[in-house]
PDB file of C-alpha atoms in Angstrom:
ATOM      1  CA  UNK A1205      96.444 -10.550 141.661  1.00  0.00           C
ATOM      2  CA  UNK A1206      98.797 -11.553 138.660  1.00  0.00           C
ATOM      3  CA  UNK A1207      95.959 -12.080 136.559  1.00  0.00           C
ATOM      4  CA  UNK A1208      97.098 -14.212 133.468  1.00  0.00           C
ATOM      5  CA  UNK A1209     100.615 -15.796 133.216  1.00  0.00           C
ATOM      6  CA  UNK A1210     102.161 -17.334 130.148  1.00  0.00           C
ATOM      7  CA  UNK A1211     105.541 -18.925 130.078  1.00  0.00           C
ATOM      8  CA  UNK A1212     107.745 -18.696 128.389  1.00  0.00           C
ATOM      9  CA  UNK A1213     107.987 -15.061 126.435  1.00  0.00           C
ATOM     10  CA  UNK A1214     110.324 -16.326 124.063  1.00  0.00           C
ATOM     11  CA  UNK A1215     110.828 -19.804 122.510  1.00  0.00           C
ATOM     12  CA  UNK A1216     113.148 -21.221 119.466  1.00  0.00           C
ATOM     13  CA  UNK A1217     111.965 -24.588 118.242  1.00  0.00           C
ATOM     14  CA  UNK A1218     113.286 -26.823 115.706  1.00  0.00           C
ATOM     15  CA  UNK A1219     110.706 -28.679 113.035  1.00  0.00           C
ATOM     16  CA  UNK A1220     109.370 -31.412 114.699  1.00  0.00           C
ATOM     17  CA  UNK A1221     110.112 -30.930 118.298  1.00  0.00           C
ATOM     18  CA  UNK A1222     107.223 -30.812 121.224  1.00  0.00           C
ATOM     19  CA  UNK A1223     106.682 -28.287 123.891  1.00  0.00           C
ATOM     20  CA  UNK A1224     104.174 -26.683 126.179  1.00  0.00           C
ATOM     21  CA  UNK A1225     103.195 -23.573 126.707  1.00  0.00           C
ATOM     22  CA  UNK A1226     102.135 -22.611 130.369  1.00  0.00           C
ATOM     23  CA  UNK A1227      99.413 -20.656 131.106  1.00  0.00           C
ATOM     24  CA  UNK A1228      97.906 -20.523 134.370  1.00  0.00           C
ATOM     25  CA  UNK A1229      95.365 -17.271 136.041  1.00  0.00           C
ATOM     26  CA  UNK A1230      94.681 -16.148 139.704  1.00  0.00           C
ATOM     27  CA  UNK A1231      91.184 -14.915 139.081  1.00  0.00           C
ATOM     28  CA  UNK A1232      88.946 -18.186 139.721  1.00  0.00           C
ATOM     29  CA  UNK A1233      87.813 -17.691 136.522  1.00  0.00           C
ATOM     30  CA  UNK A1234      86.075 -20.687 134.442  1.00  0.00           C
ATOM     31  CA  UNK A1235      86.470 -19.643 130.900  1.00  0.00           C
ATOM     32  CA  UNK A1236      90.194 -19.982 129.978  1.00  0.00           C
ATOM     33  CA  UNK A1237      90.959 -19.720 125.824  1.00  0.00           C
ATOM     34  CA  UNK A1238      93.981 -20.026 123.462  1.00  0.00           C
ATOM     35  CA  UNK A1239      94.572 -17.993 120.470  1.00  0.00           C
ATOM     36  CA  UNK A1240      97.290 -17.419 118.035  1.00  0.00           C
ATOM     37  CA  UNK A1241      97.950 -13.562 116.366  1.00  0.00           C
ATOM     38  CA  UNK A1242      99.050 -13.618 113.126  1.00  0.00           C
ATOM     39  CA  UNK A1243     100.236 -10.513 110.679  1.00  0.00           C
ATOM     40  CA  UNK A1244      97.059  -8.879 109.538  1.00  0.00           C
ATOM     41  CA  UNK A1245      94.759 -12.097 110.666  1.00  0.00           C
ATOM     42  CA  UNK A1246      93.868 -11.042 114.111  1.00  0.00           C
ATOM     43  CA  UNK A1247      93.305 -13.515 116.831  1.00  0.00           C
ATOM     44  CA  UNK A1248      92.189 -16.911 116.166  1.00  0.00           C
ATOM     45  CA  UNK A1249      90.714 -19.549 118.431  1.00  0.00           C
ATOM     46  CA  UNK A1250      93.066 -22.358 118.663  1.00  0.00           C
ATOM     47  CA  UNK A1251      91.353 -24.693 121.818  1.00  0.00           C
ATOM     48  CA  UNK A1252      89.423 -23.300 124.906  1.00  0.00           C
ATOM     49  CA  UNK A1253      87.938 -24.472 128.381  1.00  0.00           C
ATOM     50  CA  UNK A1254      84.668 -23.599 129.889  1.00  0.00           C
ATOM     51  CA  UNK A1255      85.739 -25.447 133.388  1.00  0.00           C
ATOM     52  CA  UNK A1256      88.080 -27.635 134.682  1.00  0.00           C
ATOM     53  CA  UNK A1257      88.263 -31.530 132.395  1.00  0.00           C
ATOM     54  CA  UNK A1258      86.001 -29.970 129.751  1.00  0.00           C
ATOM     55  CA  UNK A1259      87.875 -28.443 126.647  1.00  0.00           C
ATOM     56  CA  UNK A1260      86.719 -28.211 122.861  1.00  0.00           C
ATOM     57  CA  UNK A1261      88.340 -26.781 119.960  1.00  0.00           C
ATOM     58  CA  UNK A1262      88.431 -23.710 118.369  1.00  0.00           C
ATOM     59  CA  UNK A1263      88.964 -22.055 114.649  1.00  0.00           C
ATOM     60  CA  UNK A1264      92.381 -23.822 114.368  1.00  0.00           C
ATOM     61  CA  UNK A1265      93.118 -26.753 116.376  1.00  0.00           C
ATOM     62  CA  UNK A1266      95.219 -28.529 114.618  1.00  0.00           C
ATOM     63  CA  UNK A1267      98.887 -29.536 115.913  1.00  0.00           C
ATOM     64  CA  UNK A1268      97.832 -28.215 119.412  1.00  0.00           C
ATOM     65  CA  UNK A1269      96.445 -30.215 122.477  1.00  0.00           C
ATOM     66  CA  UNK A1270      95.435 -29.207 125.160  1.00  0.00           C
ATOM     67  CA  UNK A1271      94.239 -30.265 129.209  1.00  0.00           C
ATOM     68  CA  UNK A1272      92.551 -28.519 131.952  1.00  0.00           C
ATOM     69  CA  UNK A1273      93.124 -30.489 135.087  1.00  0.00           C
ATOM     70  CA  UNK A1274      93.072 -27.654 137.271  1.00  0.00           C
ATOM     71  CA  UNK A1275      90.765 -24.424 137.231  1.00  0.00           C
ATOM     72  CA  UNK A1276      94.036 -22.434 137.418  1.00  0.00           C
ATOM     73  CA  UNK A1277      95.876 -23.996 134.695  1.00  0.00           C
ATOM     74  CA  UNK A1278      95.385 -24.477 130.831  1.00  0.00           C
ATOM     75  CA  UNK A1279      98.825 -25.325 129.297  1.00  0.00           C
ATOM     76  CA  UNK A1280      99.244 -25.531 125.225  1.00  0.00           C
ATOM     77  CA  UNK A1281     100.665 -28.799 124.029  1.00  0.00           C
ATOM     78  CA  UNK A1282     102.380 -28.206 120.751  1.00  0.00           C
ATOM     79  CA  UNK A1283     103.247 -32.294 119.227  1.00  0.00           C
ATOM     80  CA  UNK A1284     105.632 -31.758 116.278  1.00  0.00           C
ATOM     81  CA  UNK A1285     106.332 -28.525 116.204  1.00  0.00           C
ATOM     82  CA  UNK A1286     105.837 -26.608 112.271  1.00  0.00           C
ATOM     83  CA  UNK A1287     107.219 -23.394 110.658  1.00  0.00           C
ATOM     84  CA  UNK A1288     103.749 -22.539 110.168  1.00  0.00           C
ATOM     85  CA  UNK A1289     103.044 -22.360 113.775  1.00  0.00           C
ATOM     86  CA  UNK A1290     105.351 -19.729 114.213  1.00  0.00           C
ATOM     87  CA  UNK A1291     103.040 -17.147 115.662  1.00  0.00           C
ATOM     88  CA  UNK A1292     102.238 -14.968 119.482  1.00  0.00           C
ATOM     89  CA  UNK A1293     100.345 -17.199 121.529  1.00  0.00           C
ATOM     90  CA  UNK A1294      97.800 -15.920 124.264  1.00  0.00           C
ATOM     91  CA  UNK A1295      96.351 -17.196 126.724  1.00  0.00           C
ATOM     92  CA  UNK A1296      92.990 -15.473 127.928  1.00  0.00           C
ATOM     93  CA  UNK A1297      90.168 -16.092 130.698  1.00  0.00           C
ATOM     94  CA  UNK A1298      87.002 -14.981 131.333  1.00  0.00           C
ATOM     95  CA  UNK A1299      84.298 -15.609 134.395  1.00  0.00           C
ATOM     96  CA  UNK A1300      81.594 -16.344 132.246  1.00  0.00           C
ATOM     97  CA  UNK A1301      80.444 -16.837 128.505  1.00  0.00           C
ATOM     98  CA  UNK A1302      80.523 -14.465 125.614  1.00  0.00           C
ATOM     99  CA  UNK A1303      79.287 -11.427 127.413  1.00  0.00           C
ATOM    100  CA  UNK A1304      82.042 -10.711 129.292  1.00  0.00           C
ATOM    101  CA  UNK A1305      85.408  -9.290 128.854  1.00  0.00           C
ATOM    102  CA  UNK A1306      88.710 -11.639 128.459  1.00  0.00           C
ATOM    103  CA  UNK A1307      91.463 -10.621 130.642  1.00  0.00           C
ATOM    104  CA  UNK A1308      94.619 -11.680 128.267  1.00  0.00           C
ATOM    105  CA  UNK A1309      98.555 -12.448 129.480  1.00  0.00           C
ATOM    106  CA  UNK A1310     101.653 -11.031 128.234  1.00  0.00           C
ATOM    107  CA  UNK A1311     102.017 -13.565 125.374  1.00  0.00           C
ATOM    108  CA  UNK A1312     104.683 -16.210 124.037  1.00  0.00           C
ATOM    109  CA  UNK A1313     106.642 -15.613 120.893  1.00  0.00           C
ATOM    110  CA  UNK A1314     107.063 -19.081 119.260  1.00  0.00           C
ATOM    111  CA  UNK A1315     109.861 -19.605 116.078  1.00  0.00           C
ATOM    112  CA  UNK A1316     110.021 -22.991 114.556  1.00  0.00           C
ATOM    113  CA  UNK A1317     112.936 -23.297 112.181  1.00  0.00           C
TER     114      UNK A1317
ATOM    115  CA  UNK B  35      78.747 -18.227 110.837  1.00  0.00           C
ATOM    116  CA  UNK B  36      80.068 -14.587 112.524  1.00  0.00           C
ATOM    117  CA  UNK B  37      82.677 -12.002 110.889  1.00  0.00           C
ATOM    118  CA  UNK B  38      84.202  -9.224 112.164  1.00  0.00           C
ATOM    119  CA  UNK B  39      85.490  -6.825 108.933  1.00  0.00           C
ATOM    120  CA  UNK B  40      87.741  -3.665 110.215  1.00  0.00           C
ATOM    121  CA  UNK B  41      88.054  -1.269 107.395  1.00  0.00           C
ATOM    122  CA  UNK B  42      91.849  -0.014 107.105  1.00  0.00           C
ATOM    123  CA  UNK B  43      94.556  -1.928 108.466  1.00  0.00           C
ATOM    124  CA  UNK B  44      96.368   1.296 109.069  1.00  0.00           C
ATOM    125  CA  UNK B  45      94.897   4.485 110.177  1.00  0.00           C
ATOM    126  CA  UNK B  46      96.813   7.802 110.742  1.00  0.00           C
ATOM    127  CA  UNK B  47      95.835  10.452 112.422  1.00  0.00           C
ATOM    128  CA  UNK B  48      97.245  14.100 113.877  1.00  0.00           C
ATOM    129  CA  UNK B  49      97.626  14.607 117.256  1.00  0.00           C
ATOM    130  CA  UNK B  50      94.566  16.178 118.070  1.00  0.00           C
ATOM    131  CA  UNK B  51      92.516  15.263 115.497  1.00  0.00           C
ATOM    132  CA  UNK B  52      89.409  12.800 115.733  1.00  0.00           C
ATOM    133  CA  UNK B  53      89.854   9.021 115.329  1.00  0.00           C
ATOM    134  CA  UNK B  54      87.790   6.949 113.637  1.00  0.00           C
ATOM    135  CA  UNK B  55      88.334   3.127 113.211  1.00  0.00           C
ATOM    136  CA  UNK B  56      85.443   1.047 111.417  1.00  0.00           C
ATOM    137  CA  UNK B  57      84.053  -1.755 112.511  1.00  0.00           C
ATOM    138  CA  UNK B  58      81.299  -4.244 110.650  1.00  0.00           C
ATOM    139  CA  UNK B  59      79.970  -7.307 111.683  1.00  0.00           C
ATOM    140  CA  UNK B  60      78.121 -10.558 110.215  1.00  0.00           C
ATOM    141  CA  UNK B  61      75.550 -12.200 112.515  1.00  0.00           C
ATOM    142  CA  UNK B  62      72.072 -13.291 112.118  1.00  0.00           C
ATOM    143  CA  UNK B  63      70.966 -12.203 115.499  1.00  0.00           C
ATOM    144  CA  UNK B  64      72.888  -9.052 117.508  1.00  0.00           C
ATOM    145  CA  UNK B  65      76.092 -10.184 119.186  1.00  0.00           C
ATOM    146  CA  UNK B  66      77.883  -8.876 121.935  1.00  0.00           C
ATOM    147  CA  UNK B  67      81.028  -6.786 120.904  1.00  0.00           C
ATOM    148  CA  UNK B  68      83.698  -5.567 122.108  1.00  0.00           C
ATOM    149  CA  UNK B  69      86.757  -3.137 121.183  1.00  0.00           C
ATOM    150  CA  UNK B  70      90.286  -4.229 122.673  1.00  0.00           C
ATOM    151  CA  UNK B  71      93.448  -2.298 122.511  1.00  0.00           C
ATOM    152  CA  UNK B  72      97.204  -3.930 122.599  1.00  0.00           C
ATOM    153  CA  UNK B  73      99.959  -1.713 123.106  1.00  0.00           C
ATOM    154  CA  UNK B  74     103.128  -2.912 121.681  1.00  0.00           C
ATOM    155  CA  UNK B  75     104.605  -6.210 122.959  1.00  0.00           C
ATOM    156  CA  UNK B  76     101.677  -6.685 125.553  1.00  0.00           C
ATOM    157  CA  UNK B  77      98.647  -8.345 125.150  1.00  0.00           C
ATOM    158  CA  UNK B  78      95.305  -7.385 124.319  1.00  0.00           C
ATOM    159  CA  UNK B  79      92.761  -4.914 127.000  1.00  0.00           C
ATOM    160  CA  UNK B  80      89.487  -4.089 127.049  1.00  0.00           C
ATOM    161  CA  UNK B  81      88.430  -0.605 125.533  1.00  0.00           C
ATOM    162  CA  UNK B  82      84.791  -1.250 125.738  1.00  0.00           C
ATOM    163  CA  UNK B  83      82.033  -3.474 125.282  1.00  0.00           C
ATOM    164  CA  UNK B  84      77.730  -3.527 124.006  1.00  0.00           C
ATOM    165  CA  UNK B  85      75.557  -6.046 125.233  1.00  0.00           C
ATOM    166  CA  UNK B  86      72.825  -4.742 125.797  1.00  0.00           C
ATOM    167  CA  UNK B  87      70.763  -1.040 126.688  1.00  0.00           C
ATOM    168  CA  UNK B  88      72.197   1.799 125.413  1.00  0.00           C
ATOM    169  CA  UNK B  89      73.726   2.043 121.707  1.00  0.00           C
ATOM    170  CA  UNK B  90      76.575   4.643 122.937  1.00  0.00           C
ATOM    171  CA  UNK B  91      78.920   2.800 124.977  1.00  0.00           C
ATOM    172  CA  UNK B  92      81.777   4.492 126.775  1.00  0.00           C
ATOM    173  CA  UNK B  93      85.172   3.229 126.981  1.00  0.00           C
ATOM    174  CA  UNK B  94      88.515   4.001 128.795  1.00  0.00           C
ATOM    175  CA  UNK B  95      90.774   6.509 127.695  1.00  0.00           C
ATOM    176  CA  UNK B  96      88.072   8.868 126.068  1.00  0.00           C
ATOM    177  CA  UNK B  97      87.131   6.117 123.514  1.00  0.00           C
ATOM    178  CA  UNK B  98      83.580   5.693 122.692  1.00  0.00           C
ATOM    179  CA  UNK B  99      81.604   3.570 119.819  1.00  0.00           C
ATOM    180  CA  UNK B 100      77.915   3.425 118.902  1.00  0.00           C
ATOM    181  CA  UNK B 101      76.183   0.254 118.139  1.00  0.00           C
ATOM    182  CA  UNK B 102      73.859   0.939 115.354  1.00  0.00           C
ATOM    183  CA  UNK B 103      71.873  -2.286 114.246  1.00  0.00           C
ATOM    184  CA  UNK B 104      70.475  -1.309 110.732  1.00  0.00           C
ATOM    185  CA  UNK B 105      73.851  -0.895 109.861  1.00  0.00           C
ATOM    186  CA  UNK B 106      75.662  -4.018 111.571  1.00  0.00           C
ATOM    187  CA  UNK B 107      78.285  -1.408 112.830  1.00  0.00           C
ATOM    188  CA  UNK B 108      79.904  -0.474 116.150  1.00  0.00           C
ATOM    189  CA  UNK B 109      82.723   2.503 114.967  1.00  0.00           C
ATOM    190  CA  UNK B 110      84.790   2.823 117.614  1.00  0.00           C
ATOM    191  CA  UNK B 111      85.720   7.257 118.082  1.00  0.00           C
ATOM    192  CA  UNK B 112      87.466   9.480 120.255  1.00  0.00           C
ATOM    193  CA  UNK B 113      87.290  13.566 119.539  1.00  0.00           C
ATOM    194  CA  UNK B 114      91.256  13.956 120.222  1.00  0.00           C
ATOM    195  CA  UNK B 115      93.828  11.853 119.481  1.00  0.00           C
ATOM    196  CA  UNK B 116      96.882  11.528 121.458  1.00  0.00           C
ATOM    197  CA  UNK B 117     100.141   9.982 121.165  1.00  0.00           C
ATOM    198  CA  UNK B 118      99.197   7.728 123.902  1.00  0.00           C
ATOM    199  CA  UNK B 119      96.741   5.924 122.080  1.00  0.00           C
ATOM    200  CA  UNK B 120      99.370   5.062 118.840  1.00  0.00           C
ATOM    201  CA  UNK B 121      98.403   1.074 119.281  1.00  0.00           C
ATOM    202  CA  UNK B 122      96.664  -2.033 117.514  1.00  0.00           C
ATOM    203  CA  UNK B 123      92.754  -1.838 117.782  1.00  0.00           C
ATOM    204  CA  UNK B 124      90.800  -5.268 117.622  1.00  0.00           C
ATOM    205  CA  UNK B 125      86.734  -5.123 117.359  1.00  0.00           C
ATOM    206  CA  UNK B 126      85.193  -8.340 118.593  1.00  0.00           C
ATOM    207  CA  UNK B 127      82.148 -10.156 118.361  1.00  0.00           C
ATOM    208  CA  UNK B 128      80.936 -13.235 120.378  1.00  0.00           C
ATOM    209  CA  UNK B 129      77.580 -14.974 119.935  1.00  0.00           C
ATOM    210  CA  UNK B 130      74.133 -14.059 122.530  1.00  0.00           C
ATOM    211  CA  UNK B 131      75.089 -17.446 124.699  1.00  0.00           C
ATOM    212  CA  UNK B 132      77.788 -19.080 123.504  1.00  0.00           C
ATOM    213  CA  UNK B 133      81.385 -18.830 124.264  1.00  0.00           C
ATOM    214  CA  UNK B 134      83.716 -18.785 120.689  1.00  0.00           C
ATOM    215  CA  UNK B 135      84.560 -14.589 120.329  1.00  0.00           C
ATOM    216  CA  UNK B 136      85.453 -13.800 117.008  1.00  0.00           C
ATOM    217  CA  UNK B 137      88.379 -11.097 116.397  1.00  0.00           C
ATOM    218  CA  UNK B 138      88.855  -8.705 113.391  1.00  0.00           C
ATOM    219  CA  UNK B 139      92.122  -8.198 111.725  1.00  0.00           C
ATOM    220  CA  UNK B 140      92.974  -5.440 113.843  1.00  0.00           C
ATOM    221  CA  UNK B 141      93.922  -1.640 112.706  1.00  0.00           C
ATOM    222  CA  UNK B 142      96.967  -0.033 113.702  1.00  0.00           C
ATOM    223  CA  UNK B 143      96.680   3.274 114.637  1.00  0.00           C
ATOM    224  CA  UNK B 144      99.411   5.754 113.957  1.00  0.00           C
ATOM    225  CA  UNK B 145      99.305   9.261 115.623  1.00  0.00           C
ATOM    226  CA  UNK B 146     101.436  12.174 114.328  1.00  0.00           C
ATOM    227  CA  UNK B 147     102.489  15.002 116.042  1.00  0.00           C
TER     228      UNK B 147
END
């Protein structure tokens, strides 16, 4: 198994430009989550999934959409892209609510100039 | 409305010696936490978790914490560091139920030879 994926590991955007981050998992699992990691404020909850069509959002949803057509894949929409969404992005699952563990990917290192 | 509060932002330790990273949490009812460990450039994995049973949990690598409810604590300790384990540290807590897991502001642990 791959176990989480993110694409891409590196991005450069300018203000105001869109793009998606991919994140798609081999595991089957249900529970699929975004966060962002900021300098000294941890991880923080940016939109998550507990199946495929249902989504809700998290601590800090705004600027970011996001769609879960698939059970595989949860892709991050950013719309018009900000300096102050410069930030790591990861994408995490889980197969089943809070009690059990998240299995993380590798992470996406977003600059918007 | 959960917190996680790790105490230090940067711990150093000798090889060797015992590590100690703090963690304190807000909740109204016992959640379910969980230590996670990212090595640099990769994304977070699990150390250990409590849910429910016994207070002591063990973790990989030699890592252990005790979940001790009067206190609202769950210290994550190992008896010897090594350099190995020089990493981030993230205690976690998500709600009996629910979904949303709440990250602390991680600690960075430095090990010296």
């Amino acid at each position: 198994n791959a176990g989480v994926t993110q694409t891409p590991k590196f991005q450069v955007l300018k203000t105001g430009q869109s793009m998606t981050l991919q994140c798609a998992q081999d595991m089957n699992h249900e529970y699929m989550s975004w966060y962002r990691q900021d300098p000294g404020m941890g991880l923080r909850l940016i939109h998550y999934s507990v199946g495929a069509g249902i989504t809700d959002q998290g601590e800090v949803p705004n600027g970011y959409n996001v769609s879960r057509s698939t059970t595989e894949d949860f892709p991050l929409r950013l719309l018009s892209a900000a300096p102050s969404q410069t930030s790591v992005y990861f994408c995490a699952s889980s197969q089943g609510t809070s009690s059990y563990e998240q299995y993380f990917g590798p992470g996406t290192r977003l600059t918007v100039t | 409305a959960q917190s996680v509060t790790q105490l230090g932002s940067h711990v150093s330790v000798s090889e060797g010696a015992l590590v100690l990273l703090r963690c304190n949490y807000s909740s109204s009812v016992p959640p379910y936490l969980f230590w996670y460990v990212q090595y640099p450039n990769q994304g977070l994995q699990l150390l250990l978790k409590y849910t429910t049973g016994a207070t002591l949990v063990k973790g990989i690598n030699g890592f252990e914490a005790e979940f001790k409810k009067s206190e609202t604590s769950f210290h994550l300790t190992k008896p010897s560091a090594h350099m190995s384990d020089a990493a981030e540290y993230f205690c976690a807590v998500s709600p009996t139920g629910g979904f949303k897991t709440i990250f602390g502001a991680g600690t960075r642990l430095f090990v010296k030879a």
